[in-house]
Short mmCIF file of C-alpha atoms and ligand atoms in Angstrom, two decimals:
data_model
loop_
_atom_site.label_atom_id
_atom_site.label_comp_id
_atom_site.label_asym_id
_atom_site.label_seq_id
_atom_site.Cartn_x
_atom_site.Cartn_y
_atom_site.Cartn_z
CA UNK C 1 63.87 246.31 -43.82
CA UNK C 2 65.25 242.96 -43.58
CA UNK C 3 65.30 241.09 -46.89
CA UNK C 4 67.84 238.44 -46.31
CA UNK C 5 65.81 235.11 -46.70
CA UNK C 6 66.16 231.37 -45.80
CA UNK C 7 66.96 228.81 -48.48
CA UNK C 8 62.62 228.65 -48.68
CA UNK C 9 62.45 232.28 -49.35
CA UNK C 10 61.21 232.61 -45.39
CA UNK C 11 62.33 235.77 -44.07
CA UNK C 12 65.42 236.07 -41.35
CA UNK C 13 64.04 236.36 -38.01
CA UNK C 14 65.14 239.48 -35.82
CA UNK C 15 67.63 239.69 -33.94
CA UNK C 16 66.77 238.94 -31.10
CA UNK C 17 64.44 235.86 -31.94
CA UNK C 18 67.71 234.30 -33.46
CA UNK C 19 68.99 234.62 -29.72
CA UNK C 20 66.34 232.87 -28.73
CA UNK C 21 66.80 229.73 -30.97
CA UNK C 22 70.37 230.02 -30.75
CA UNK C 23 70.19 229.55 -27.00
CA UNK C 24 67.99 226.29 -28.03
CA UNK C 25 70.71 224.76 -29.78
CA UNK C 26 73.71 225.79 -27.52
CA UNK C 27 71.99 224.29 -24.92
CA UNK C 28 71.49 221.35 -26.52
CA UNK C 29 74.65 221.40 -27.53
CA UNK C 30 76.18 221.77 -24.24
CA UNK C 31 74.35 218.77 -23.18
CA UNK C 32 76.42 216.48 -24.62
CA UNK C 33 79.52 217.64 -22.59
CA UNK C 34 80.31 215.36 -20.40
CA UNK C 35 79.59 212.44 -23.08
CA UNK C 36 83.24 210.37 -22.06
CA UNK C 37 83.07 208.32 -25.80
CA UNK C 38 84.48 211.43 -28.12
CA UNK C 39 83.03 209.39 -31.29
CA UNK C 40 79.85 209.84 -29.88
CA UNK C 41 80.04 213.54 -28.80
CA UNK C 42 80.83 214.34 -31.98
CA UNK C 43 78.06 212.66 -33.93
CA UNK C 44 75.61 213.90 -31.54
CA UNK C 45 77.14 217.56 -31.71
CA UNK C 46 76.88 217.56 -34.97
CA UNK C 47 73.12 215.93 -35.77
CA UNK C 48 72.09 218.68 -33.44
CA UNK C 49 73.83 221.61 -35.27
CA UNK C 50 72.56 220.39 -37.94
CA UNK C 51 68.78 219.37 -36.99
CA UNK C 52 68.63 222.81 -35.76
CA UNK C 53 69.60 224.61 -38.63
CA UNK C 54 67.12 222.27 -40.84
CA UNK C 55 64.39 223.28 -38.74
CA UNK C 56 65.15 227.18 -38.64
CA UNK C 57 66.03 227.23 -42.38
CA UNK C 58 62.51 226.15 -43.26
CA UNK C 59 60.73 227.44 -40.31
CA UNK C 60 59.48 224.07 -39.31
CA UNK C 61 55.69 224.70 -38.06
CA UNK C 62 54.26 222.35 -35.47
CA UNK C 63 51.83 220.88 -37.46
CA UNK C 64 54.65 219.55 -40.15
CA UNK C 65 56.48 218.60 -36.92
CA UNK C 66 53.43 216.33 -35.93
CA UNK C 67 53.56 214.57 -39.36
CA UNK C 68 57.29 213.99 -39.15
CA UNK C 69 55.91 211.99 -35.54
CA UNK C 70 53.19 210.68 -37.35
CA UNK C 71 55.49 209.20 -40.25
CA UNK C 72 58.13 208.10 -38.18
CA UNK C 73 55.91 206.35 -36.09
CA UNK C 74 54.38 204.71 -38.43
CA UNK C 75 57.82 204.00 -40.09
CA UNK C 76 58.31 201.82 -37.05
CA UNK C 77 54.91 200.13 -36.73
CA UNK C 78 55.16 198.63 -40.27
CA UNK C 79 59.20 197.69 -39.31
CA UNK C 80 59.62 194.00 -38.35
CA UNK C 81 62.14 191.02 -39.13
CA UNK C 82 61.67 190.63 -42.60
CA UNK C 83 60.52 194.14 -43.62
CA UNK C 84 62.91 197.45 -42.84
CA UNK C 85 61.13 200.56 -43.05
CA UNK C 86 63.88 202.54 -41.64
CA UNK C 87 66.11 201.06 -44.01
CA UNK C 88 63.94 201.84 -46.73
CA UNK C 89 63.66 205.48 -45.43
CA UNK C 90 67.15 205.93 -45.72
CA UNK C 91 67.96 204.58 -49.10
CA UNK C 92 65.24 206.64 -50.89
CA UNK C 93 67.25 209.87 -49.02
CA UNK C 94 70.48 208.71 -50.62
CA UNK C 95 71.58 208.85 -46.98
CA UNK C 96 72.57 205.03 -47.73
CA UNK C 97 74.47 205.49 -50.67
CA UNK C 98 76.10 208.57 -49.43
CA UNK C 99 77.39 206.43 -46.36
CA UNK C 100 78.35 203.91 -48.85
CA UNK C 101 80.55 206.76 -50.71
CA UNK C 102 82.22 208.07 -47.87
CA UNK C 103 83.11 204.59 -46.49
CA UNK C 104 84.54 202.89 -50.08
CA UNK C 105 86.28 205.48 -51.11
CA UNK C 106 87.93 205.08 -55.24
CA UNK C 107 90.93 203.05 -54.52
CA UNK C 108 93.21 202.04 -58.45
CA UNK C 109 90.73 200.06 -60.02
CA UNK C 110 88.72 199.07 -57.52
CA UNK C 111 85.29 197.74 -58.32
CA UNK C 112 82.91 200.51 -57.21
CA UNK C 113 79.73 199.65 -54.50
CA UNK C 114 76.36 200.46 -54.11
CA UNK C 115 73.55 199.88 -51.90
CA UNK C 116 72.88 196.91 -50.12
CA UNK C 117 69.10 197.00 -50.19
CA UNK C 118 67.05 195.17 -47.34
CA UNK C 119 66.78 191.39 -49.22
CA UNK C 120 70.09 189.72 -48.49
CA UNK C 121 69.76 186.79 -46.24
CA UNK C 122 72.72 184.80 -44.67
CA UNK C 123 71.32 181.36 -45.64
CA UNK C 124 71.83 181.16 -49.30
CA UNK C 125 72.67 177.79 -50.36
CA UNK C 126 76.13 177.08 -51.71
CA UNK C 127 76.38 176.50 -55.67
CA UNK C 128 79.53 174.95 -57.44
CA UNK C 129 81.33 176.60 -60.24
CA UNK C 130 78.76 177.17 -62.94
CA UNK C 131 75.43 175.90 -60.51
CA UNK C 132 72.13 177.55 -60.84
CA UNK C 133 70.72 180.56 -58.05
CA UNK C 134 67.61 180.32 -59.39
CA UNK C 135 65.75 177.48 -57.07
CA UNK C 136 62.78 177.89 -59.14
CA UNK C 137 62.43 181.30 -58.90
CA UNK C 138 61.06 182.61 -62.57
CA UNK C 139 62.85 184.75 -65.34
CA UNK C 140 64.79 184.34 -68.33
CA UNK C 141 68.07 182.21 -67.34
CA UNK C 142 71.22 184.08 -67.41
CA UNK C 143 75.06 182.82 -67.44
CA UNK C 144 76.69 185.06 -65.04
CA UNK C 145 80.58 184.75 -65.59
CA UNK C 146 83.68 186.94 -64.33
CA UNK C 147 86.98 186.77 -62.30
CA UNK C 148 88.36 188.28 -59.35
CA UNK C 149 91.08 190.24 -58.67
CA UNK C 150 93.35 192.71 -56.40
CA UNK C 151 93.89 196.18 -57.51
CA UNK C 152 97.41 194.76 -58.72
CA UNK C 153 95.47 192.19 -60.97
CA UNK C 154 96.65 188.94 -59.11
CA UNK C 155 93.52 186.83 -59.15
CA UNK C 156 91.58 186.09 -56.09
CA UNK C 157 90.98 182.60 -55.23
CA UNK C 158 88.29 181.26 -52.60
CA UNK C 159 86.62 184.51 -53.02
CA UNK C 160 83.36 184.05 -50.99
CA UNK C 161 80.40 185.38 -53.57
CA UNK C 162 77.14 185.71 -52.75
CA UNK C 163 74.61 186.77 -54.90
CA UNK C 164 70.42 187.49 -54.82
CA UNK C 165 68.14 188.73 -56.97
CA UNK C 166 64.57 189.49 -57.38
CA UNK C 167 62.14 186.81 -59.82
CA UNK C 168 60.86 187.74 -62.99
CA UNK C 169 57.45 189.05 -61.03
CA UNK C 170 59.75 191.51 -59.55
CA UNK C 171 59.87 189.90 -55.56
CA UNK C 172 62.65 188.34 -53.66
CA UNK C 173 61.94 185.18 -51.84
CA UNK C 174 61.87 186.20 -48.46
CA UNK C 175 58.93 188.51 -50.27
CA UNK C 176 56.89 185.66 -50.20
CA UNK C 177 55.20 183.57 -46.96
CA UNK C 178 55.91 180.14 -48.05
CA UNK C 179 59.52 180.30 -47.10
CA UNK C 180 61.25 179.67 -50.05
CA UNK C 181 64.55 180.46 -50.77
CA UNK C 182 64.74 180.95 -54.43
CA UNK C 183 67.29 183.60 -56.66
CA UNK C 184 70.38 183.42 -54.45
CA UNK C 185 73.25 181.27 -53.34
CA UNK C 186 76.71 181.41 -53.14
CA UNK C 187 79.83 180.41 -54.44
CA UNK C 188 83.55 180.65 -54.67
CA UNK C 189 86.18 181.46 -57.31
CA UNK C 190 88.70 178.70 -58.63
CA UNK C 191 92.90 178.67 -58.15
CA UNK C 192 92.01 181.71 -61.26
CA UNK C 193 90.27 183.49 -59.46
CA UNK C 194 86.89 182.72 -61.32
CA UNK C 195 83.24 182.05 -60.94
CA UNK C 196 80.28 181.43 -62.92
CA UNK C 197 76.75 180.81 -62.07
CA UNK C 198 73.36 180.81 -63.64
CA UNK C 199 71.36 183.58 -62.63
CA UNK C 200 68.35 185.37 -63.89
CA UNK C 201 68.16 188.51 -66.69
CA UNK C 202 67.21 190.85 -64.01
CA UNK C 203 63.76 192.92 -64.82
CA UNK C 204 63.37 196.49 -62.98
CA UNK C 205 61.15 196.17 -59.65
CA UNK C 206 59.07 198.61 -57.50
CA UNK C 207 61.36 198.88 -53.79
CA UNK C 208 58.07 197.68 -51.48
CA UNK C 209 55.99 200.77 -51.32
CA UNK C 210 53.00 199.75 -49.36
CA UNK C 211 53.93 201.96 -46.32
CA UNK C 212 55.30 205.03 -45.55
CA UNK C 213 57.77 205.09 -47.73
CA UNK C 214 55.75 204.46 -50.26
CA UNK C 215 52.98 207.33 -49.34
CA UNK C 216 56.20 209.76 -48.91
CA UNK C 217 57.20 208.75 -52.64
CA UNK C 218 54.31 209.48 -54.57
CA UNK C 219 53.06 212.58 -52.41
CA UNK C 220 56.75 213.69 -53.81
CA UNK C 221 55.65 212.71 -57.12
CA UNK C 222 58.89 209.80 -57.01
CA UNK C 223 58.57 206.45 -58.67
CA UNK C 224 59.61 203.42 -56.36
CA UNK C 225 61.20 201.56 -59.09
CA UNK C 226 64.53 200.86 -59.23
CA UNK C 227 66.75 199.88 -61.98
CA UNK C 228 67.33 196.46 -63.02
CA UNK C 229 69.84 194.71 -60.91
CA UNK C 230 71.76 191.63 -59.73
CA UNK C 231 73.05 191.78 -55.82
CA UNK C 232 76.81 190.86 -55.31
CA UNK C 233 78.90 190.47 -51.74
CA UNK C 234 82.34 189.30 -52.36
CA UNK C 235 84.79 188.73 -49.01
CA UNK C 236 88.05 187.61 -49.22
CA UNK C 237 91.19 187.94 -46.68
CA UNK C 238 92.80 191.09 -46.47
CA UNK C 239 90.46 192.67 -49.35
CA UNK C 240 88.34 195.39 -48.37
CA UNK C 241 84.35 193.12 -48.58
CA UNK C 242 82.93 194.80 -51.90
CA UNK C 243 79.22 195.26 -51.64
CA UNK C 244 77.34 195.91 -54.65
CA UNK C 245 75.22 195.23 -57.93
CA UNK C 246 75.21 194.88 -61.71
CA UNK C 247 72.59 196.61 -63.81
CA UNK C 248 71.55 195.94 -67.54
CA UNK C 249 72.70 198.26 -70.55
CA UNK C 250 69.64 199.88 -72.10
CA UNK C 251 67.25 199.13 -69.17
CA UNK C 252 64.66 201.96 -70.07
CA UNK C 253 64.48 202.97 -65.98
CA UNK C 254 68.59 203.72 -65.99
CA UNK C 255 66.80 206.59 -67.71
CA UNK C 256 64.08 207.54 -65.76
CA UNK C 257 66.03 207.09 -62.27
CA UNK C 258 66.85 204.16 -59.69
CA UNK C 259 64.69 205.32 -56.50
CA UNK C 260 67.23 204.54 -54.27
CA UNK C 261 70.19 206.35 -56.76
CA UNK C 262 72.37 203.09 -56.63
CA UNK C 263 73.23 203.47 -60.07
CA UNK C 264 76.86 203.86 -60.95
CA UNK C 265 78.26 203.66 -65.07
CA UNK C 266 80.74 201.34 -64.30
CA UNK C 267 78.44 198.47 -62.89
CA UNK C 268 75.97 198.89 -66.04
CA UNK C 269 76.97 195.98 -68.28
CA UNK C 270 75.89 194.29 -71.56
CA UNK C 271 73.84 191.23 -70.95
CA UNK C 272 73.91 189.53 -74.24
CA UNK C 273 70.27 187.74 -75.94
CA UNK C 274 70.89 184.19 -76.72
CA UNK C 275 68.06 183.01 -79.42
CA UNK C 276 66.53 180.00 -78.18
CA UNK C 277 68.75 176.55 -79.25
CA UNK C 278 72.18 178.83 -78.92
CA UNK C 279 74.57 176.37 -77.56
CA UNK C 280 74.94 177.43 -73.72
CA UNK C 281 78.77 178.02 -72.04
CA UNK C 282 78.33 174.57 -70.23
CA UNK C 283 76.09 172.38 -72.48
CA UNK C 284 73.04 173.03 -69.94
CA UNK C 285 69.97 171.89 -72.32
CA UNK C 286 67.86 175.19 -71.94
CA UNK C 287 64.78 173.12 -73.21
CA UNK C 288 64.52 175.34 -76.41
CA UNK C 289 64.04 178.18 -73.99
CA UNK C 290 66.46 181.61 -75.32
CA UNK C 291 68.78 182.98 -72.28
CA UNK C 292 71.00 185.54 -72.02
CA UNK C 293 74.96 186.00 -70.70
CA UNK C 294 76.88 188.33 -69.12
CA UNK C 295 80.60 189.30 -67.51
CA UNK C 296 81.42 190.91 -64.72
CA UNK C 297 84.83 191.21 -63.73
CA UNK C 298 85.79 192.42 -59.70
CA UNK C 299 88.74 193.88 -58.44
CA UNK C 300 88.54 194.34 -54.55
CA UNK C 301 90.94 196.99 -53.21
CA UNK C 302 93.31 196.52 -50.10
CA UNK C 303 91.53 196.02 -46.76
CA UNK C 304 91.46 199.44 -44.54
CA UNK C 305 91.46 201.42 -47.65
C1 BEZ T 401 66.91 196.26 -53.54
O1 BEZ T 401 67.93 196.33 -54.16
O2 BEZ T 401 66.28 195.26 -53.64
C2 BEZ T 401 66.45 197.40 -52.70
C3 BEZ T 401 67.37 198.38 -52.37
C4 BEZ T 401 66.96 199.43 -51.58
C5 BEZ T 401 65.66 199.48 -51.12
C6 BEZ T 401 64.77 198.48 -51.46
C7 BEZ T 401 65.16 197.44 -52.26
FE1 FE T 402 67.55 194.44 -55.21
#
């Protein structure tokens, strides 16, 4: 008797159904042969082999195959200009953060990146040295300070920043229907090579789990929140565009997981209390109101690295 199983415990089919769905795939395969862009044969060679081999490992039955149609679908119906389900789909796979490690790969020091999450907009406003992101967004004000660099340490200056986050309810601007744009801006560093802004203490937020996504997530017994976090882009000539976020020492969900695993040690940083009536780094009058700093240095690596 056969005991060899599939990674689900399924049992190996025969011989000679194997044949069968090998002739599926080969065919498939095949299919792609006169493809002229090389790139594109190979991706498409591969997602087959693979696709295949998913569905055979866990003997895919039609009815799950119906759902997968049914969720994908749906995926698409709830997809528009402000809200990507697709993107969504992928980042709670890892798929985006695994794209994001084999395309930024460790270079010296390099600053590392994460995700780049569906709320960045191109219109931020721009916000000299030490200017506030906030636009009346809500949350505990922050003084964000920090310097960029090379891998060689030279400082980078007329770095282009930009930077987003979410309020203190936990919802980016473009969240809401009134148009606002609220919690990001951008900026660039001095002849140093530094910036500062005032941002807000980021607070951990649910990734929008109304659809899909969301149904997928809990049926999975997964929590949609992700970690506390501020969103950074930084672009400057011949530096390789660093894409990625700072989260909070001792945020309790660092603990319990970031649903979208953007997490990385290096990017967790301290983000020091201020008792209300501390004096603040620029003599801002905080309105007895306490705040909070932090520093986040960035060192972008070579360009085509
Ligand atoms: C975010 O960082 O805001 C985010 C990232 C991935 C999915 C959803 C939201
Ligand atoms: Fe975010």
């Amino acid at each position: 008797m056969n005991t060899e199983t599939t990674s689900t415990g399924a049992y190996r089919v025969s011989a000679e159904q194997a044949a069968v769905e090998d002739d599926v795939v080969n065919r498939v395969l095949a299919s792609f042969d006169c493809c002229e862009d090389p790139r594109l044969k190979q991706v498409m060679r591969s997602l087959t082999t693979h696709l295949h081999a998913f569905i055979r490992d866990v003997r895919l039955t039609e009815e799950e195959w119906n759902t997968a149609i049914e969720f994908l679908t749906a995926a698409g119906h709830i997809t528009d200009d402000k809200r990507q389900e697709f993107v969504l789909l992928s980042d709670v796979l890892g798929a985006s953060m695994q794209t994001i490690a084999v395309n930024n790969q460790a270079y010296k020091g390099a600053t590392e990146a994460t995700v780049f999450g569906p709320f960045f907009t191109e219109d931020a406003p721009e916000i000299p040295h030490g200017g506030d992101i906030a636009g009346g967004a809500k949350g505990q004000p922050c003084w964000v300070e920090g310097k960029v660099t090379d891998t060689d340490g030279n400082p980078v200056a007329g770095a282009r920043i930009e930077v987003w986050e979410a309020d203190d309810d936990g919802f980016y601007d473009v969240q809401y229907t009134d148009g606002r744009i609220a919690g990001r801006a951008h900026l660039y560093t001095d002849a140093e090579g530094k910036y500062a802004f005032w941002g807000l203490t980021p607070t951990p937020y649910p990734i929008p789990h109304d659809g899909p996504v969301g149904q997928m997530l809990e049926k999975v017994g997964r929590s949609p929140v992700r970690a506390a976090h501020l969103h950074f882009m930084v672009t400057a000539e011949n530096l390789r565009t660093l894409v990625t976020h700072i989260f909070v020492t001792g945020d309790p969900q660092l603990e319990i997981g970031d649903s979208v695993f953007g997490v990385k040690d290096s990017l967790i940083k301290d983000f020091l209390q201020q008792p209300a009536g501390t004096p603040t780094p620029d003599g801002r009058d905080l309105n007895g109101q306490d705040w909070a700093r932090t520093r986040f240095d960035i060192v972008l690596a070579p360009a085509n690295t």
